[in-house]
C-alpha positions as MATLAB code, in Angstrom:
seq = 'MKISVNRNTVWCDLFVNRLVEYGVKYVCISPGSRSTPLTLAFSQNENIKVFQIVDERSSAFYALGMANKSKTPVAVLTTSGTAVAELYPAIIEAYYQRVPLIICTADRPPYLRNTGANQTINQDNIFANHIRYFADVGLPEVNLAKLKSLIKNTDEALKIALIENPGPVHLNFPFEKPFEPDSYTEKVDIEFLNKIYNSIDSVDFKEKKKKYLINDSIKKLFNHEKGLIIVGYNGYDEEFAKLCVALSEKLKYPIFADISSGLRHGNHSKKNIIENFTSIVKSKHYLKKYDPEIILQFGGSPTSNVILNYYKNSKAEKILINEFGDRNDPSLTAKTILKINPAEFCRLVLEEIKTLQFNRNNKWLKNIIRLNQIAEEIKRNKLKEEKINFEGKIIYEVFDLLPSRCNVMLSNSLPIRDADFFVSSNQKRINVFCNRGASGIDGINSTALGIAAVSKQPTILITGDLAFYHDMNGLHNAIKFKIPLTVILINNNGGGIFESLPISRYGKTYIQNFVTPLNIDFSKFVKAYGGEYFLIKNFSELKKKLLSSINSKKFAVLEIKTDSKKSKLIREKIWESITSSINLKLDEDNSKSN';
ca = [
      44.104  -28.443    1.982;
      43.422  -26.185   -1.162;
      40.092  -26.066   -3.258;
      39.140  -24.328   -6.354;
      36.327  -21.466   -6.018;
      34.997  -19.023   -8.657;
      35.395  -15.703   -6.265;
      31.679  -14.387   -7.562;
      30.393  -17.453   -5.942;
      31.584  -17.166   -2.484;
      30.871  -13.497   -2.334;
      27.292  -14.157   -3.379;
      26.903  -17.072   -1.192;
      27.855  -15.178    1.613;
      25.792  -12.152    0.593;
      22.735  -14.484    0.410;
      22.954  -16.358    3.802;
      23.330  -13.301    5.193;
      19.921  -12.064    3.955;
      18.417  -15.031    5.349;
      19.935  -14.269    8.832;
      17.594  -11.063    8.585;
      14.712  -12.937    7.861;
      14.486  -12.777    3.925;
      12.338  -15.610    2.391;
      11.338  -14.575   -0.982;
      13.030  -13.061   -4.040;
      12.130  -11.896   -7.292;
      14.627  -12.297  -10.357;
      14.659  -11.469  -13.692;
      17.082  -12.894  -15.828;
      20.103  -11.763  -17.105;
      23.845  -12.706  -17.998;
      25.122  -10.059  -15.531;
      23.362  -11.449  -12.213;
      24.163  -14.811  -12.789;
      26.259  -15.372   -9.577;
      23.414  -14.132   -7.489;
      20.876  -15.963   -9.506;
      22.781  -18.864   -8.759;
      23.441  -18.250   -5.138;
      19.832  -17.385   -4.486;
      18.024  -20.253   -6.596;
      20.750  -22.370   -4.316;
      19.872  -21.156   -0.879;
      16.740  -23.684    0.486;
      15.849  -21.115    2.628;
      14.751  -18.664    0.065;
      11.821  -19.047   -2.415;
      12.780  -17.655   -5.647;
      10.105  -16.121   -8.295;
      11.261  -15.829  -11.495;
       9.658  -13.185  -13.058;
      10.677  -11.875  -16.818;
       9.204   -8.012  -16.822;
      11.376   -6.316  -13.938;
       8.836   -3.208  -13.625;
       6.199   -6.432  -12.713;
       8.717   -8.371  -10.850;
       9.521   -5.116   -8.497;
       5.871   -4.854   -7.840;
       5.433   -7.980   -7.276;
       7.847   -7.696   -4.455;
       6.159   -5.143   -2.957;
       2.810   -7.162   -2.597;
       4.978   -9.855   -1.136;
       6.285   -7.780    1.449;
       3.413   -5.928    2.089;
       1.356   -8.667    2.600;
       3.823  -11.435    4.646;
       5.488   -8.214    6.499;
       9.002   -9.516    5.617;
      11.247   -7.589    4.019;
      12.237   -9.235   -0.277;
      14.801   -9.480   -2.362;
      14.419   -7.791   -6.044;
      17.331   -9.165   -8.595;
      17.975   -7.331  -12.127;
      21.025   -7.898  -14.822;
      22.766   -4.565  -15.566;
      21.445   -1.975  -17.997;
      17.667   -0.265  -18.508;
      16.466   -3.433  -16.357;
      17.510   -1.605  -13.766;
      15.217    1.464  -14.343;
      12.397   -0.243  -14.682;
      12.252   -1.268  -11.013;
      11.668    2.308  -10.135;
       8.195    2.986  -10.178;
       7.907    0.397   -7.582;
      10.893    1.178   -5.164;
       9.062    4.832   -5.460;
       6.012    3.533   -3.932;
       7.850    1.183   -1.477;
       9.478    4.166   -0.296;
       6.213    6.226    0.693;
       4.732    2.915    1.681;
       7.999    2.256    3.602;
       7.615   -1.304    2.560;
      11.028   -2.935    2.354;
      12.757   -4.066   -0.406;
      16.039   -5.156   -0.970;
      17.233   -4.179   -4.728;
      20.028   -6.052   -6.009;
      21.478   -4.870   -8.953;
      24.226   -6.341  -11.237;
      26.603   -4.137  -13.066;
      29.457   -4.462  -15.432;
      32.945   -3.035  -13.567;
      33.270    0.475  -12.873;
      35.870    0.919  -15.476;
      33.728   -0.014  -18.342;
      31.379    2.650  -17.514;
      31.296    5.854  -20.343;
      33.655    3.379  -22.979;
      30.639    2.398  -25.225;
      30.464   -1.088  -23.637;
      27.381   -3.126  -23.930;
      24.461   -3.274  -21.476;
      26.843   -0.362  -18.950;
      24.969    2.840  -17.553;
      26.164    4.400  -14.824;
      24.205    2.560  -11.931;
      25.378    4.380   -9.117;
      22.811    5.226   -6.570;
      20.578    5.423   -9.030;
      17.425    5.580   -7.224;
      18.535    8.099   -4.754;
      16.085   10.162   -4.548;
      13.978    7.436   -3.432;
      15.986    4.894   -1.424;
      16.978    4.824    2.216;
      20.105    3.491    1.812;
      22.941    3.022   -1.524;
      25.876    1.071   -1.976;
      28.556   -0.217   -3.988;
      29.651   -3.304   -3.287;
      32.673   -3.327   -5.351;
      34.093   -6.123   -7.184;
      34.415   -9.779   -5.265;
      37.482  -10.620   -3.768;
      38.536  -13.326   -1.423;
      40.277  -11.869    1.565;
      38.693  -11.237    4.859;
      39.163   -7.633    4.687;
      36.516   -7.347    1.278;
      33.991  -10.278    2.781;
      33.652   -8.478    5.802;
      33.039   -5.176    4.177;
      30.362   -6.884    2.045;
      28.240   -8.136    5.235;
      29.039   -4.761    6.721;
      27.262   -2.768    3.852;
      24.320   -5.839    4.254;
      24.092   -5.350    7.979;
      23.758   -1.559    6.799;
      21.227   -2.023    4.389;
      18.799   -4.708    5.934;
      18.933   -2.838    9.387;
      17.654    0.820    7.823;
      15.659   -1.467    5.839;
      13.870   -3.033    8.868;
      14.301   -0.364   11.702;
      15.856    2.592   11.418;
      14.777    4.071    8.583;
      12.381    1.486    7.075;
      12.114    1.017    3.144;
      13.507   -0.129   -0.364;
      17.292   -0.188   -0.081;
      19.558   -0.917   -3.172;
      22.945   -2.957   -3.020;
      24.759   -2.844   -6.718;
      27.115   -5.837   -7.289;
      29.798   -4.863  -10.091;
      31.095   -8.094  -11.782;
      33.559   -9.782  -13.819;
      33.522  -13.130  -15.698;
      33.378  -15.867  -15.677;
      30.190  -16.494  -13.419;
      29.732  -19.786  -13.046;
      30.544  -21.883  -10.091;
      32.384  -24.257  -12.301;
      34.960  -21.303  -13.915;
      36.992  -20.950  -11.064;
      39.335  -18.157  -10.158;
      41.622  -19.073   -7.360;
      42.895  -21.427   -5.195;
      42.005  -21.351   -1.244;
      42.621  -23.400    2.053;
      39.327  -25.003    3.100;
      40.460  -23.061    6.796;
      40.470  -19.547    5.274;
      36.434  -20.121    4.141;
      36.021  -21.885    7.517;
      37.487  -18.956    9.044;
      35.413  -16.397    6.900;
      32.140  -17.585    7.827;
      33.169  -18.029   11.842;
      34.829  -14.765   11.839;
      31.395  -13.058   11.076;
      28.774  -12.452   13.772;
      25.714  -13.511   13.789;
      22.546  -10.811   13.571;
      21.886   -9.489   16.940;
      19.319   -6.742   16.664;
      16.319   -5.079   18.544;
      14.182   -2.447   18.185;
      15.518   -0.251   20.307;
      12.390    1.533   22.563;
      12.121    4.636   22.272;
      10.812    7.192   24.682;
       8.256   10.038   23.135;
       7.019   13.487   24.534;
       3.220   13.143   24.033;
       2.623   14.650   27.584;
       1.436   17.835   25.845;
      -1.054   15.839   23.224;
      -2.624   13.852   26.206;
      -3.020   16.996   27.863;
      -4.993   18.595   24.948;
      -6.786   15.227   24.345;
      -8.586   15.899   27.794;
      -8.938   19.770   27.633;
     -10.875   19.337   24.216;
     -14.152   17.607   24.318;
     -14.999   18.121   20.100;
     -12.169   16.016   18.898;
     -12.152   13.700   15.621;
      -9.566   11.090   14.540;
      -8.669   10.317   11.063;
      -6.991    7.122   10.484;
      -5.402    6.941    6.543;
      -3.625    4.335    4.861;
      -1.536    2.136    6.288;
      -2.949   -1.155    6.866;
      -3.663   -1.653   10.188;
      -3.900   -4.771   12.360;
      -6.746   -5.833   14.685;
      -4.320   -4.519   17.859;
      -4.700   -0.853   16.827;
      -8.570   -1.510   15.453;
      -9.164   -2.576   19.083;
      -7.077    0.402   20.982;
      -8.228    2.813   18.491;
     -11.872    2.548   19.098;
     -11.449    1.695   22.837;
      -9.422    5.321   22.490;
     -12.429    6.571   20.604;
     -14.919    4.909   22.999;
     -13.609    7.042   26.164;
     -12.956   10.891   24.150;
     -16.262   10.582   22.749;
     -13.974   11.582   19.381;
     -15.967    9.749   16.380;
     -13.464    8.232   13.635;
     -12.962    8.319   10.008;
     -11.603    5.259    8.771;
     -10.612    5.799    5.119;
     -10.996    2.828    2.711;
      -7.275    2.140    2.501;
      -6.961    1.905    6.268;
      -8.666   -1.594    6.615;
     -10.494   -0.081    9.721;
     -14.099   -0.308    8.862;
     -14.038   -4.315    8.341;
     -13.894   -5.903   11.492;
     -15.645   -6.763   14.801;
     -15.021   -3.408   16.160;
     -16.470   -2.142   12.777;
     -20.006   -0.358   14.355;
     -18.698    1.743   17.426;
     -18.464    5.069   16.194;
     -16.970    4.484   12.464;
     -17.745    7.141   10.542;
     -17.558    5.734    6.850;
     -19.541    8.709    5.133;
     -17.663   11.331    6.173;
     -16.594   12.230    2.664;
     -20.671   12.779    1.660;
     -21.179   14.435    5.178;
     -18.776   17.533    5.049;
     -19.623   18.508    1.443;
     -21.685   20.153    3.261;
     -20.965   23.807    4.510;
     -23.189   24.166    6.615;
     -20.999   20.931    8.679;
     -18.129   22.714    8.839;
     -19.629   25.675   10.932;
     -21.574   23.777   13.348;
     -18.894   20.876   13.789;
     -15.304   21.997   13.116;
     -13.679   20.029   15.550;
     -11.014   21.747   18.470;
      -8.624   18.813   17.604;
      -7.737   16.497   14.881;
      -5.543   12.948   15.271;
      -4.365   11.648   11.954;
      -3.057    7.997   12.652;
      -1.175    7.153    9.502;
      -1.378    8.457    5.501;
      -3.120   11.165    4.425;
      -6.878   10.951    3.359;
      -7.808    9.651    0.037;
     -10.815   12.059   -1.082;
      -9.818   15.979   -1.546;
     -12.935   16.492   -0.194;
     -11.567   15.263    3.198;
      -8.379   16.812    2.573;
     -10.149   20.681    1.890;
     -11.973   19.841    4.731;
      -9.422   18.929    7.551;
      -7.275   22.101    5.172;
      -9.806   24.636    6.381;
     -10.630   23.461    9.852;
      -9.571   25.415   12.163;
      -8.725   22.443   14.592;
      -5.228   21.419   15.927;
      -3.809   18.752   14.301;
      -1.700   16.238   15.774;
       0.132   13.547   13.118;
       1.237    9.785   14.353;
       2.663    7.396   12.782;
       5.666    5.205   13.745;
       8.386    6.989   11.077;
       7.381   10.992   12.019;
       6.334   11.279    8.255;
       4.597   14.687    7.971;
       1.099   13.070    5.790;
      -0.173   16.709    5.541;
      -0.419   18.306    2.257;
      -2.196   20.756    3.804;
       0.641   21.767    6.001;
      -1.344   23.157    9.098;
      -0.217   20.370   11.171;
       2.185   21.856   13.687;
       2.713   18.136   16.037;
       4.230   14.968   14.553;
       4.421   12.208   16.859;
       6.829    9.342   16.470;
       5.268    6.590   17.891;
       3.016    3.814   16.899;
      -0.157    4.467   16.453;
      -1.077    1.160   18.701;
       1.314    2.481   21.567;
       0.230    6.122   21.486;
      -3.560    4.767   21.964;
      -2.626    2.151   24.717;
      -0.830    5.287   26.386;
      -3.593    7.561   26.603;
      -5.595    4.754   27.439;
      -3.769    3.889   30.229;
      -3.527    7.571   31.390;
      -7.764    7.892   30.782;
      -7.367    5.158   33.539;
      -4.806    6.589   35.800;
      -7.393    9.871   35.867;
     -10.360    8.125   36.109;
     -11.306   10.241   32.980;
     -15.141   10.704   32.349;
     -16.548   12.979   29.467;
     -20.551   12.983   27.943;
     -20.971   11.831   24.450;
     -23.352   14.437   23.111;
     -20.547   15.572   20.392;
     -20.061   12.248   19.274;
     -23.879   11.015   19.275;
     -24.412   13.944   16.594;
     -21.927   12.866   14.344;
     -23.020    9.079   14.398;
     -26.616   10.117   13.860;
     -25.534   12.230   10.526;
     -23.528    9.297    9.083;
     -26.878    7.628    9.708;
     -28.572   10.062    7.455;
     -26.059    9.834    4.906;
     -25.714    5.609    5.567;
     -29.556    5.201    4.873;
     -29.317    7.612    1.381;
     -26.718    5.954    0.144;
     -28.308    2.880    0.882;
     -31.809    3.842   -0.686;
     -30.162    5.438   -3.785;
     -28.001    2.302   -4.823;
     -31.087   -0.177   -4.547;
     -32.399    2.492   -7.617;
     -29.108    1.767   -9.650;
     -27.821   -0.682  -12.031;
     -24.548   -2.571  -12.536;
     -23.056   -0.220  -15.137;
     -22.839    1.979  -11.929;
     -19.183    2.035  -11.065;
     -19.927    2.830   -7.164;
     -22.625    0.280   -6.765;
     -20.402   -1.981   -8.311;
     -17.788   -1.676   -5.375;
     -20.510   -1.304   -2.931;
     -21.948   -4.889   -3.510;
     -18.468   -6.284   -4.317;
     -17.682   -5.237   -0.313;
     -20.983   -7.114    0.320;
     -20.284  -10.466   -0.877;
     -16.605  -10.861   -0.040;
     -15.906  -13.340    2.253;
     -14.318  -12.698    5.449;
     -10.532  -12.537    5.739;
     -10.008  -12.153    2.469;
      -7.586   -9.598    0.678;
      -8.557   -7.037   -1.739;
      -6.574   -4.877   -3.845;
      -8.308   -1.597   -4.526;
      -6.536    0.335   -7.760;
      -5.664    3.707   -7.665;
      -7.619    6.355   -9.481;
     -11.538    5.893   -9.705;
     -11.504    2.306   -7.581;
     -10.075    3.322   -4.276;
     -12.234    6.500   -4.724;
     -15.806    4.984   -5.195;
     -14.780    2.662   -2.201;
     -14.186    5.522    0.273;
     -17.456    7.155   -1.068;
     -19.624    4.002   -1.201;
     -18.617    1.027    1.387;
     -20.022    0.780    4.319;
     -18.773   -0.514    7.387;
     -18.989   -4.298    7.656;
     -18.112   -6.916   10.823;
     -16.740   -9.305    8.364;
     -12.304   -9.078    8.798;
     -11.561   -7.595    5.451;
      -7.762   -7.006    4.543;
      -7.602   -3.775    2.052;
      -4.269   -3.279    0.254;
      -3.312   -0.453   -2.122;
      -0.691    1.323   -3.624;
      -1.128    4.624   -2.307;
       2.395    5.904   -1.731;
       2.416    7.458   -4.965;
      -0.501    6.734   -5.731;
       0.269    5.600   -9.346;
      -1.546    2.718  -11.759;
       1.471    0.699  -12.937;
       2.245   -2.765  -11.357;
      -1.340   -2.812  -10.018;
      -1.867   -6.342  -11.397;
       1.495   -7.126  -10.430;
       1.118   -5.991   -6.608;
      -1.959   -7.855   -6.496;
      -0.436  -10.958   -7.510;
       2.246  -10.545   -4.801;
      -0.291  -10.592   -1.862;
      -1.937  -13.596   -3.240;
       1.646  -15.262   -3.699;
       2.033  -15.431   -0.169;
      -1.696  -15.519    0.891;
      -3.637  -18.521    1.966;
      -6.821  -16.481    2.027;
      -8.466  -15.045   -0.655;
      -7.430  -12.310   -2.933;
      -9.161   -9.811   -5.407;
      -8.364   -7.172   -7.136;
     -10.726   -4.540   -7.810;
      -9.268   -2.289  -10.774;
      -9.686    0.161  -14.166;
      -9.800   -0.690  -18.089;
      -6.420    1.777  -18.221;
      -4.554    0.514  -14.765;
      -5.740   -2.890  -15.815;
      -3.886   -2.560  -19.121;
      -0.795   -1.067  -17.947;
       0.188   -4.136  -16.356;
      -0.858   -7.235  -18.484;
       2.644   -8.135  -18.679;
       1.954   -8.960  -14.753;
      -0.505  -11.024  -15.630;
       1.917  -14.003  -16.509;
       2.827  -14.361  -13.442;
      -0.710  -15.933  -12.569;
      -0.532  -18.806  -14.527;
       3.270  -19.612  -14.330;
       2.670  -19.643  -10.659;
      -0.564  -20.826  -10.501;
      -1.610  -17.918   -8.303;
      -5.724  -17.760   -7.586;
      -6.602  -14.121   -8.381;
     -10.226  -12.930   -9.021;
     -10.116   -9.438  -10.588;
     -13.246   -6.769  -10.889;
     -12.599   -5.188  -14.489;
     -14.362   -2.074  -14.678;
     -14.094   -0.951  -18.102;
     -14.943    2.579  -18.432;
     -13.009    2.822  -21.609;
     -10.241    5.209  -20.707;
     -10.344    7.593  -18.231;
     -13.090    8.078  -16.374;
     -11.920    9.839  -13.647;
     -11.314   12.804  -15.602;
     -15.088   12.967  -15.857;
     -14.797   14.379  -12.361;
     -12.167   17.222  -12.951;
     -12.679   21.084  -14.643;
     -10.799   19.749  -17.478;
     -13.865   17.825  -18.519;
     -15.334   20.720  -19.839;
     -13.142   21.558  -22.332;
     -14.872   19.856  -25.144;
     -12.617   18.630  -27.754;
      -8.786   19.289  -26.054;
     -10.322   16.763  -23.022;
     -11.479   14.322  -25.035;
      -8.648   14.425  -27.308;
      -5.946   14.203  -24.515;
      -7.634   13.296  -21.706;
      -9.983   10.420  -22.107;
      -8.144    7.475  -23.432;
     -10.658    5.157  -24.972;
      -8.940    1.560  -25.666;
     -11.091   -0.442  -27.545;
      -9.666   -4.132  -26.133;
     -11.237   -7.146  -26.249;
      -9.897   -8.358  -22.805;
     -11.192  -11.468  -22.686;
      -8.503  -12.745  -25.585;
      -5.748  -11.340  -23.048;
      -6.835  -12.995  -20.305;
      -6.829  -16.503  -22.065;
      -3.615  -15.979  -23.480;
      -2.445  -15.892  -19.835;
      -4.541  -18.994  -18.861;
      -7.112  -17.152  -17.185;
     -11.012  -17.542  -16.711;
     -12.804  -14.657  -18.501;
     -16.460  -13.914  -17.574;
     -18.333  -10.465  -19.054;
     -20.701   -9.639  -16.130;
     -24.665   -7.758  -17.526;
     -26.126   -7.640  -13.981;
     -25.947   -8.057   -9.918;
     -27.275  -11.491  -10.003;
     -24.257  -12.871  -12.626;
     -21.734  -10.410   -9.955;
     -22.484  -12.895   -7.103;
     -22.689  -15.978   -8.738;
     -19.581  -15.552  -10.560;
     -17.485  -13.504   -8.090;
     -18.367  -16.437   -5.803;
     -17.199  -19.253   -7.591;
     -14.123  -17.284   -9.140;
     -13.279  -17.671   -4.973;
     -14.252  -21.261   -4.601;
     -12.224  -22.298   -8.101;
      -8.881  -20.498   -6.889;
      -8.171  -20.330  -10.308;
      -7.153  -16.714  -12.265;
     -10.611  -15.129  -13.306;
     -11.369  -11.934  -14.709;
     -14.923  -10.405  -14.073;
     -15.592   -7.411  -16.255;
     -18.498   -4.990  -15.894;
     -18.603   -1.587  -18.700;
     -20.020    0.856  -17.483;
     -20.726    4.582  -18.290;
     -18.131    7.195  -16.865;
     -20.490   10.484  -17.878;
     -23.239    8.479  -16.403;
     -21.772    7.369  -13.080;
     -20.772   11.192  -12.574;
     -24.164   12.543  -12.647;
     -25.244    9.087  -10.427;
     -22.946   10.309   -7.895;
     -23.631   13.996   -7.646;
     -26.806   13.118   -7.600;
     -26.076   11.123   -4.392;
     -23.753   13.520   -2.914;
     -26.207   16.856   -3.398;
     -29.115   14.136   -2.122;
     -27.035   13.914    1.397;
     -25.411   17.307    1.857;
     -29.521   18.684    1.412;
     -30.758   16.552    3.983;
     -27.338   16.748    5.798;
     -28.117   20.822    5.773;
     -31.436   20.738    6.689;
     -30.824   18.500   10.105;
     -28.472   20.879   11.305;
     -31.007   23.755   10.382;
     -33.330   21.644   12.315;
     -31.053   21.671   15.053;
     -29.924   25.341   14.980;
     -33.775   26.123   15.490;
     -33.898   23.760   18.156;
     -31.479   25.047   20.319;
     -32.712   28.846   19.620;
];
């Protein structure tokens, strides 16, 4: 028995069903005509939740947030032309974060390229520098060979995105009209359609365990008493946190937990976590006396330039440990890269320690913990003196107020740096997210909303005025999908981070080209997007509005206006005070030892 079908419909249904087998649960779709067949296939599949988002750039960042939080691959669909190019910023971020985005772009037929055809550009591997896999799947055809080729491309893309080389992958889909399912293109036998589905193998792949050559590295850990563990960004889970702290306890190595790692928060947080390391290493005395023999770095490179300089100048042997063997070392001084899951590495070393009945004195560790306590006490006392117009204290107070298990998205530029400098360890479990892959300020709002969309826990975004302005289109998703998000908007009226850079000394040139005051009344925009707006003038108001906003489960913006010049001076004052105290302590230690 033959039935009438549309070849585009058969093609796209088969593709979307394949994505479902690989665990795709969400898709972000921006409207367009050429993508109609895929849009219909996604929207009619009951196993996938569709988020229809007008702005393609926002859509891709929204997908990035969902993929990060859900730990599942997320599909992104656009029509042809410049809509495709709008995805690039989020793809770059996903590439460096190794987040599996499945980029699906509709296209005109290849023969229309360079003919002046409407909405037609060259989409062939358009994201070449920042994509893990690309395939143009060709024009749809209802024959067994072509349909198997489509599945082969899909399988290759998903296996790379999820296992072999995780990150974004791109499948380009050219289509010819007609697009609608009831506009038939041919007749096929029902048995043929059944044969298509039955002849395609089901998804059956498992991550193969690899053997790693880490014996030499383990031996070095036992031979070096003076070590340091650095944990960079990656959103590590509680299993890794527990194992990393256990490793620290056995090796007697302190842990510098970058704020982006999420390791400063949880039941483990009071054990060997040095959260004030950025302030401590500003002391030149410190590097002379406490340059380690070995540094273990898990995940991405640190946020702070101070730490990066310390790392570069250290004579320590450096071992990078991450699942993919990435060189997360801007200094290019690390000679060893171990391609291994960080939790697995910790487990292997702990097993070896247990076998050898290894034991070590903790003098090195105790001394550094003591310096951290000195810095922490000074920091807390200095912050008590400051008012709400100091950006560092705002972030310090917000983290102190946050409920356990909540999600915090930190914007790039000043917010994440202030968080890294000033946020203390806390036994509350807080899930920290940030776009540190390429560290841009575009798409921050959308990423936070994507995180909130797939989480049952409260989500808080801490951002600056420029990043907030950059992605205001993304706020539309908050009202459209009824997403609860609390935004702490720190408004220093443009470019506060440049105050800390040497260019700030260049008077008129600096003011005209780097300081970017927006002079915007954000309250009107927030209300236009259906959000609640509050201008916060003191910490009492901040506490009250933050907690009520979280409990209301609505979209709300709490704006705090600050002075970037004064904030810069306060930071320098705090750092100078800590550095002086650290130098004094080290001088005392030297006197006693002599």
